[in-house]
Coordinates of C-alpha atoms in Angstrom, one line a residue:
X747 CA 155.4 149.7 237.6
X748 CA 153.6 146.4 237.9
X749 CA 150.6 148.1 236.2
X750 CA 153.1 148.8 232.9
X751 CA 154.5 146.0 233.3
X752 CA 151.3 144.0 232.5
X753 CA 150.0 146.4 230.2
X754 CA 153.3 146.1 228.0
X755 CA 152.5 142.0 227.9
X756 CA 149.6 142.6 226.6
X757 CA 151.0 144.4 223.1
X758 CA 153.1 142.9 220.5
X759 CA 155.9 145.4 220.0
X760 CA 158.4 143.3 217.8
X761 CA 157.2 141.0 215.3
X762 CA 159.7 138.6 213.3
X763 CA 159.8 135.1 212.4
X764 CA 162.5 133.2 211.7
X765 CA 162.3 130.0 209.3
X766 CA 164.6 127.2 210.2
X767 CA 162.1 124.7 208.7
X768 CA 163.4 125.0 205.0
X769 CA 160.1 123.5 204.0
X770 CA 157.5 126.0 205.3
X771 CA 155.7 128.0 202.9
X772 CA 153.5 130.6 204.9
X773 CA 153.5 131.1 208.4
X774 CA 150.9 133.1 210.5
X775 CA 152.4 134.7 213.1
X776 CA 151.6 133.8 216.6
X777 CA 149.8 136.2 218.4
X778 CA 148.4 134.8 221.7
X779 CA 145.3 136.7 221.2
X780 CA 147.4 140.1 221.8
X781 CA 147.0 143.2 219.9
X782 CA 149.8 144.8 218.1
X783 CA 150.7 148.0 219.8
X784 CA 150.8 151.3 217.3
X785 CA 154.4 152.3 216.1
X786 CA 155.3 148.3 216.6
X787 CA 158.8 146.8 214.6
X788 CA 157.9 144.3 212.0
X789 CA 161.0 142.8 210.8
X790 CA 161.0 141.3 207.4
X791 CA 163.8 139.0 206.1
X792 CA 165.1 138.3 202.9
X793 CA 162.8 135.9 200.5
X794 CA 159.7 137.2 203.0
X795 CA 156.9 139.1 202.3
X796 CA 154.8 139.9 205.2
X797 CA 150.7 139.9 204.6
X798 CA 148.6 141.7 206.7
X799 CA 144.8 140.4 207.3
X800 CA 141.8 142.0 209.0
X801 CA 138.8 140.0 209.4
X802 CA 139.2 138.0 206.6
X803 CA 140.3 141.2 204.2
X804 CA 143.9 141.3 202.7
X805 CA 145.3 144.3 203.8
X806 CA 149.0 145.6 203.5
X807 CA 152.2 143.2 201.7
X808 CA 155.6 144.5 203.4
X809 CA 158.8 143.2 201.7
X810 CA 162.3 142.5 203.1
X811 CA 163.1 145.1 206.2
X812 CA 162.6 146.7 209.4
X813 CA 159.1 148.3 209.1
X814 CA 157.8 150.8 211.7
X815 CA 153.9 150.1 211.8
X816 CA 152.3 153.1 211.4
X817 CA 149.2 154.5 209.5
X818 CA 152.1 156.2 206.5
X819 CA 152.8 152.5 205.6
X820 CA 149.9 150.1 206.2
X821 CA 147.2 152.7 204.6
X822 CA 144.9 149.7 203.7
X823 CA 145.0 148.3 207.2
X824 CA 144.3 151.8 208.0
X825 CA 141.5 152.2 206.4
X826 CA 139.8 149.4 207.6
X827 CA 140.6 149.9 211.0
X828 CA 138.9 153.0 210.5
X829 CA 142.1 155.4 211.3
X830 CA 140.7 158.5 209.1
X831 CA 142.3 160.5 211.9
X832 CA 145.3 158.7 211.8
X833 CA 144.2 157.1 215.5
X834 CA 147.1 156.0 217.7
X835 CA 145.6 152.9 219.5
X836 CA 146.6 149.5 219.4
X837 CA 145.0 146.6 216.7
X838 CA 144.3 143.4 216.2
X839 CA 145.2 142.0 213.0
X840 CA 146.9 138.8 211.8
X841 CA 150.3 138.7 209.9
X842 CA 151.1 136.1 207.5
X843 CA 154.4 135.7 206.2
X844 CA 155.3 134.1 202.8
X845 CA 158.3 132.5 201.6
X846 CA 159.2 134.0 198.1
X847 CA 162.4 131.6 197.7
X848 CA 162.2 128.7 195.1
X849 CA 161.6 125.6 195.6
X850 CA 163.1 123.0 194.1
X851 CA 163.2 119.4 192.9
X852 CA 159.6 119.0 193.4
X853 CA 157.9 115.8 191.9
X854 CA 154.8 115.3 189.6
X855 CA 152.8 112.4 187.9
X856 CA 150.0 111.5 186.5
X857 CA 147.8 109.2 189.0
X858 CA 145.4 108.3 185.8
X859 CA 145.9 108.3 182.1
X860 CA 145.8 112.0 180.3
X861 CA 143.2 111.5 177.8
X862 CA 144.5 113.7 174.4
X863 CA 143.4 113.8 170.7
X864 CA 146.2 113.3 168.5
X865 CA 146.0 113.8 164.5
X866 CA 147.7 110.5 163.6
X867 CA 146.2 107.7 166.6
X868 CA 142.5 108.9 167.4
X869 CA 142.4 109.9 171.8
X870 CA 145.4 108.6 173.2
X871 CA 146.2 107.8 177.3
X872 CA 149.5 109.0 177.9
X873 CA 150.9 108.8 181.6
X874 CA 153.6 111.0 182.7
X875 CA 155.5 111.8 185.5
X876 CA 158.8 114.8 186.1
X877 CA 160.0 117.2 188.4
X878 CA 159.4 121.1 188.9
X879 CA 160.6 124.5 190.6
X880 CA 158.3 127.0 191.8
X881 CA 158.5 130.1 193.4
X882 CA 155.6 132.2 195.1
X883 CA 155.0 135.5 193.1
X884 CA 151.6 136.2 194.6
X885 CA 151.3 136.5 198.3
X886 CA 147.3 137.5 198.4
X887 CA 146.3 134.9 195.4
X888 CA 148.6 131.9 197.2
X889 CA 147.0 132.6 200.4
X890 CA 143.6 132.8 199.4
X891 CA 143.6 129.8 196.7
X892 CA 146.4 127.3 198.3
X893 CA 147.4 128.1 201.7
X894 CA 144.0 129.4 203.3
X895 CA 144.1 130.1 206.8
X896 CA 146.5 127.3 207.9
X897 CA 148.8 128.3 210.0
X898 CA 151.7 126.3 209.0
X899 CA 151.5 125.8 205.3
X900 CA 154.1 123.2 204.3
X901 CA 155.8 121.5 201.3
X902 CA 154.5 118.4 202.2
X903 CA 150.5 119.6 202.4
X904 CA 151.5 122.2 198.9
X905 CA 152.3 118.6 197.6
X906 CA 149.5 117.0 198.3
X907 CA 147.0 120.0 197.5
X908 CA 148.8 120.9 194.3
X909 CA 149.5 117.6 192.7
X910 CA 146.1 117.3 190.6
X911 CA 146.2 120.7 190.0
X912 CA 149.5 120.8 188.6
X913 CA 148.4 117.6 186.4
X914 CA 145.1 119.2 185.5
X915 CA 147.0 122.3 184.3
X916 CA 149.5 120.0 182.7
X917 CA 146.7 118.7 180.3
X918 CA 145.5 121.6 179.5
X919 CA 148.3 122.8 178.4
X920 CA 149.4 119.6 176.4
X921 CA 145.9 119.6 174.5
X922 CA 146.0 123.7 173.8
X923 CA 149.7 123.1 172.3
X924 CA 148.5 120.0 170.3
X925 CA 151.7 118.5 170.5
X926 CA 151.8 115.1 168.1
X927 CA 152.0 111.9 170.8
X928 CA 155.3 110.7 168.3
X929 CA 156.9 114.0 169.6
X930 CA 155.5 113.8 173.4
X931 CA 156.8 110.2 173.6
X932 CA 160.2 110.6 171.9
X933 CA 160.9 114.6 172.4
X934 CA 159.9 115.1 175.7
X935 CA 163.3 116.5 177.1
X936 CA 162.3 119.6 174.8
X937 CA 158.7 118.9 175.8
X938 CA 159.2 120.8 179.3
X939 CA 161.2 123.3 178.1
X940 CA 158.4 124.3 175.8
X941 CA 155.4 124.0 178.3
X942 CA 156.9 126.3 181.1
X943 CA 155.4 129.6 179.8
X944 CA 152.1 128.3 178.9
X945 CA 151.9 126.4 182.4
X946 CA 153.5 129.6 183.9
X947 CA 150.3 131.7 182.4
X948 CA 148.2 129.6 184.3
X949 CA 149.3 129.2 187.7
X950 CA 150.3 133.1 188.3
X951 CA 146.4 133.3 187.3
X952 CA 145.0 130.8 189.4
X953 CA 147.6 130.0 192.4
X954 CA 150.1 133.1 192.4
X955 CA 152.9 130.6 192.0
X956 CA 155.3 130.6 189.0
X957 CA 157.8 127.6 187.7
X958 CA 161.1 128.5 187.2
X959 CA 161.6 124.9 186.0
X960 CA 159.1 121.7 184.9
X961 CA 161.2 118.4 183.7
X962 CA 159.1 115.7 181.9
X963 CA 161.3 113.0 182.7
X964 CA 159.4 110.2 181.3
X965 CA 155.9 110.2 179.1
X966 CA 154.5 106.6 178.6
X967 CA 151.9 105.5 175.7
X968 CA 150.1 102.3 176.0
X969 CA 151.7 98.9 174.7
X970 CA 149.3 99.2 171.6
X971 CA 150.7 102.7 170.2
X972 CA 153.7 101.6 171.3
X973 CA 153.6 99.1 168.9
X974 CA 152.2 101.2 166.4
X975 CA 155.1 103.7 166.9
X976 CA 157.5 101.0 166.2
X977 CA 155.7 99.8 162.9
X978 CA 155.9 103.7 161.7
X979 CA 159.3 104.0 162.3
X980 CA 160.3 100.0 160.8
X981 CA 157.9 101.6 157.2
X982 CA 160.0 104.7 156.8
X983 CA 163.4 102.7 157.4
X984 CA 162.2 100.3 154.6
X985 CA 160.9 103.4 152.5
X986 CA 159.1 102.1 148.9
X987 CA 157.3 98.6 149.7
X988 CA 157.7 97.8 146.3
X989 CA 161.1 98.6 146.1
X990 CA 161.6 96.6 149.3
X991 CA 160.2 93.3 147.6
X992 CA 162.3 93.9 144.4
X993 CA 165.4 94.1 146.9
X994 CA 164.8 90.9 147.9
X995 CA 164.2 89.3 145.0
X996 CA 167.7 90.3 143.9
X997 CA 169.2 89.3 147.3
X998 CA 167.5 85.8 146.5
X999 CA 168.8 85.3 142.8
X1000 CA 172.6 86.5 144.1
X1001 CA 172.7 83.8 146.7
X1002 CA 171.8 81.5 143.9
X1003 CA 168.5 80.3 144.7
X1004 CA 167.7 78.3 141.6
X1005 CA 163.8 77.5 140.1
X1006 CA 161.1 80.3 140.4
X1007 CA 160.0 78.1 143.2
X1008 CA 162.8 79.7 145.4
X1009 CA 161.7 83.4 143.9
X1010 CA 158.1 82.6 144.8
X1011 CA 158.7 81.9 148.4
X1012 CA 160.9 85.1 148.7
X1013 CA 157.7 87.1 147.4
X1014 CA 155.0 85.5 149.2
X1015 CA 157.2 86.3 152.3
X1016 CA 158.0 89.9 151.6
X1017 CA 154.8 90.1 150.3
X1018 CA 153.1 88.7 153.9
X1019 CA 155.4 91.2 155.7
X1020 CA 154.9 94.1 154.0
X1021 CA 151.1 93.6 153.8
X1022 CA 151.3 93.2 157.9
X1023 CA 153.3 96.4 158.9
X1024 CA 151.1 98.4 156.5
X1025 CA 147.9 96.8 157.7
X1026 CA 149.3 97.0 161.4
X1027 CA 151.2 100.0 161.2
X1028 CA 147.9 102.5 160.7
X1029 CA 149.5 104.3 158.1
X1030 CA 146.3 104.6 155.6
X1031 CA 148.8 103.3 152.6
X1032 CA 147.1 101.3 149.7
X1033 CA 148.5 97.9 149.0
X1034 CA 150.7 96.9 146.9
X1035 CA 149.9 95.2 143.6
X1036 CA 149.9 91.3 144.5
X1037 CA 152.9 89.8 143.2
X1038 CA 151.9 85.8 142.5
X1039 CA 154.6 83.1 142.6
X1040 CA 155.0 79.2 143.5
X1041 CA 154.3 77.6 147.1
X1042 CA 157.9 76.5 148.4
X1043 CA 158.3 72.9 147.3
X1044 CA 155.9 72.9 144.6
X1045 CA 156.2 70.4 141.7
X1046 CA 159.3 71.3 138.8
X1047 CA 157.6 73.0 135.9
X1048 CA 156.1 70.6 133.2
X1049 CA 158.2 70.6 129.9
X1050 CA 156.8 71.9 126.7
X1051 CA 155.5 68.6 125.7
X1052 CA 153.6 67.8 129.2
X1053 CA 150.3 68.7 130.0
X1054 CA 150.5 71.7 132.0
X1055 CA 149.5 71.9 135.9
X1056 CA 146.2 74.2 136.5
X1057 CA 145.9 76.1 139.1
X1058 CA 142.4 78.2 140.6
X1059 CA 142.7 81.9 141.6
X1060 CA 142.1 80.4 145.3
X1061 CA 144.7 78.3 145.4
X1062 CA 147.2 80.7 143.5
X1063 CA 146.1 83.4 146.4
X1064 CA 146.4 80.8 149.3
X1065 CA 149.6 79.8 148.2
X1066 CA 150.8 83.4 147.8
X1067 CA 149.2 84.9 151.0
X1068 CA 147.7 87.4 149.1
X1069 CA 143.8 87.6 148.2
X1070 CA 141.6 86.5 145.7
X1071 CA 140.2 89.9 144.5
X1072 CA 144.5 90.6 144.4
X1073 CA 144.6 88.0 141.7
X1074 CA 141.9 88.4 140.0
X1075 CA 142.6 92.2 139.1
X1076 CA 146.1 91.0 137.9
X1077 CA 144.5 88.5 135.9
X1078 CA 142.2 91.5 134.6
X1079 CA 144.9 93.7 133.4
X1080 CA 146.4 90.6 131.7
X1081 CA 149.8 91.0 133.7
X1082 CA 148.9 87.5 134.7
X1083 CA 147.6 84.8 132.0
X1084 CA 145.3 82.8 132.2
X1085 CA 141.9 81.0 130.6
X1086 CA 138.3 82.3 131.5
X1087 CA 136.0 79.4 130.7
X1088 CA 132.5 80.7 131.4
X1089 CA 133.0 82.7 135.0
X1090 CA 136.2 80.6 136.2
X1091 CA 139.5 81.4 135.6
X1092 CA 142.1 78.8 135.2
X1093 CA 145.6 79.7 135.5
X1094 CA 148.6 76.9 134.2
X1095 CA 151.7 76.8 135.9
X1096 CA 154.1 78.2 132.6
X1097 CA 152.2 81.5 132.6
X1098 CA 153.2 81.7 136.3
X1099 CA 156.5 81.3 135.4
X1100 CA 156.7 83.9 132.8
X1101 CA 154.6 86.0 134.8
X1102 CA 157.4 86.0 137.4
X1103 CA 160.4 86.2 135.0
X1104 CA 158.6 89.5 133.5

């Protein structure tokens, strides 16, 4: 009796696990060195699959159940074992199982800017930063590409091994979809949403793991596009610059700003603004004819029987904000009037005036 009794401790009839950890992905059940005796109970709960390897092959998967081990149901580990005969002898072999339950409320970020193209602003860094579900759909590909041969594989390590892979999928995926950086940075509650199958594509592939959920909570763009995104958005509220300038010129002559010396400021300063956001905006819009008009506070205009006040094209365009080629063209097309005596142009201050009245 002694004899059996020994004997029987040196076999593994039952073999279960039970996971009270909540945070354990794979588990490699202990087996003391011990062989598993032929005809053994394996006992698979539910969200388990139970992997069976034999010197570093995968052999049989066993899902949720009470499995008698036997040649008719682990015919891979039977073939390796070399049971042609169907051999009734105890084996050694170890037994992995996998949690197939999903795991939620996982967290991922970007430790370094994602470098992207984007038609509109050139290679953009974007950082970014959300949550995720996953599930394990691929026992063999999860053990062999994540877990390895640990024999405790837990959320915590998943996180740390997964987190640059998750990101590096992530990009790929962003760049593939060619997704507009106005739309990542403003839309990216739809942004998830719309990623989860192409992400999905490639982690069954490369991890046997599948998201039954990825949040972008938060994608940031650097202070510069930033900027440029709120210039965009500030040109399509105004609409038509010119338009825009004409506005305010009837906004100015409403509140009763009397003299074309009050008109003339309003211009030069519309015409300074609008010449900015374009200019900062990067919207690739050509500039708007140069409107000319008096420096606040200049001189009253000379009466009919004075002699007129003459003015340069440089100092019309300093006092305007605007350039010198601006004036000269207007000069050109005679919209402006003025003298040409030999290469200079000479511009008095009563064609100003009904230059801006026109």
């Amino acid at each position: 009796m002694a004899i059996m009794d020994f004997l029987n401790r040196q076999f593994i009839d039952v073999i279960e696990w039970v996971d009270d950890s909540r945070d354990t992905l794979s588990f490699r059940f202990p087996d003391d060195d011990k062989q598993i005796k032929n005809e053994a109970q394996l006992i698979v709960r539910e969200s388990q699959v139970a992997q069976f390897v034999y010197v570093g092959q995968f052999a049989d998967t066993l899902g949720p159940g009470k499995h008698t081990l036997k040649t008719e149901n682990i015919p891979i580990l039977g073939d390796l074992l070399g049971w042609k005969y169907k051999f009734q002898t105890p084996f050694k072999a170890d037994v992995y199982y996998v949690t197939t339950r999903v795991f939620a409320g996982n967290k991922w970020g970007t430790a370094n800017p994602v470098m992207m193209r984007d038609a509109d602003f050139g290679v953009v860094r974007m950082r970014a930063f959300g949550t995720y579900d996953f599930k394990i759909v691929d026992p063999v590909l999860f053990l062999k590409e994540v877990a390895g041969t640990d024999h405790q594989f837990r959320l915590d390590e998943f996180t740390d091994v997964m987190r640059s892979r998750i990101v590096s999928v992530f990009s790929e995926t962003l760049a593939a979809a060619k997704v507009p950086a106005l739309d990542v940075a403003t839309r990216y509650g739809e942004l998830g949403a719309a990623l989860l199958e192409p992400l999905n594509a490639a982690m069954r592939s490369k991890y046997g793991l599948e998201m039954t959920s990825f949040v972008v909570e938060n994608v940031s763009v650097p202070p510069e596009l930033e900027q440029a995104i709120d210039k965009r958005g500030a040109m399509t509220a105004i609409g038509n610059l010119n338009d825009y300038v004409k506005y305010n010129m009837g906004n100015a002559l409403a509140e009763g700003k009397a003299g074309t010396a009050g008109i003339g400021a309003e211009l030069a300063a519309g015409l300074a603004m609008g010449q900015s956001m374009m200019q900062g905006g990067g919207m690739g819009a050509a500039a708007a004819p140069s409107m000319p008009g008096f420096v606040p506070g200049a001189a009253p205009v000379a009466t009919a029987a004075a002699v007129p006040e003459l003015l340069t094209p440089e100092q019309v365009a300093q006092a305007l904000s605007v350039s010198v080629a601006d004036v000269l063209q207007e000069l050109e097309a005679g919209n402006l009037k003025g003298r040409k005596i030999g290469s200079q142009w000479r511009i008095g201050r009563p064609a100003l005036d009904t230059f801006m009245q026109g």
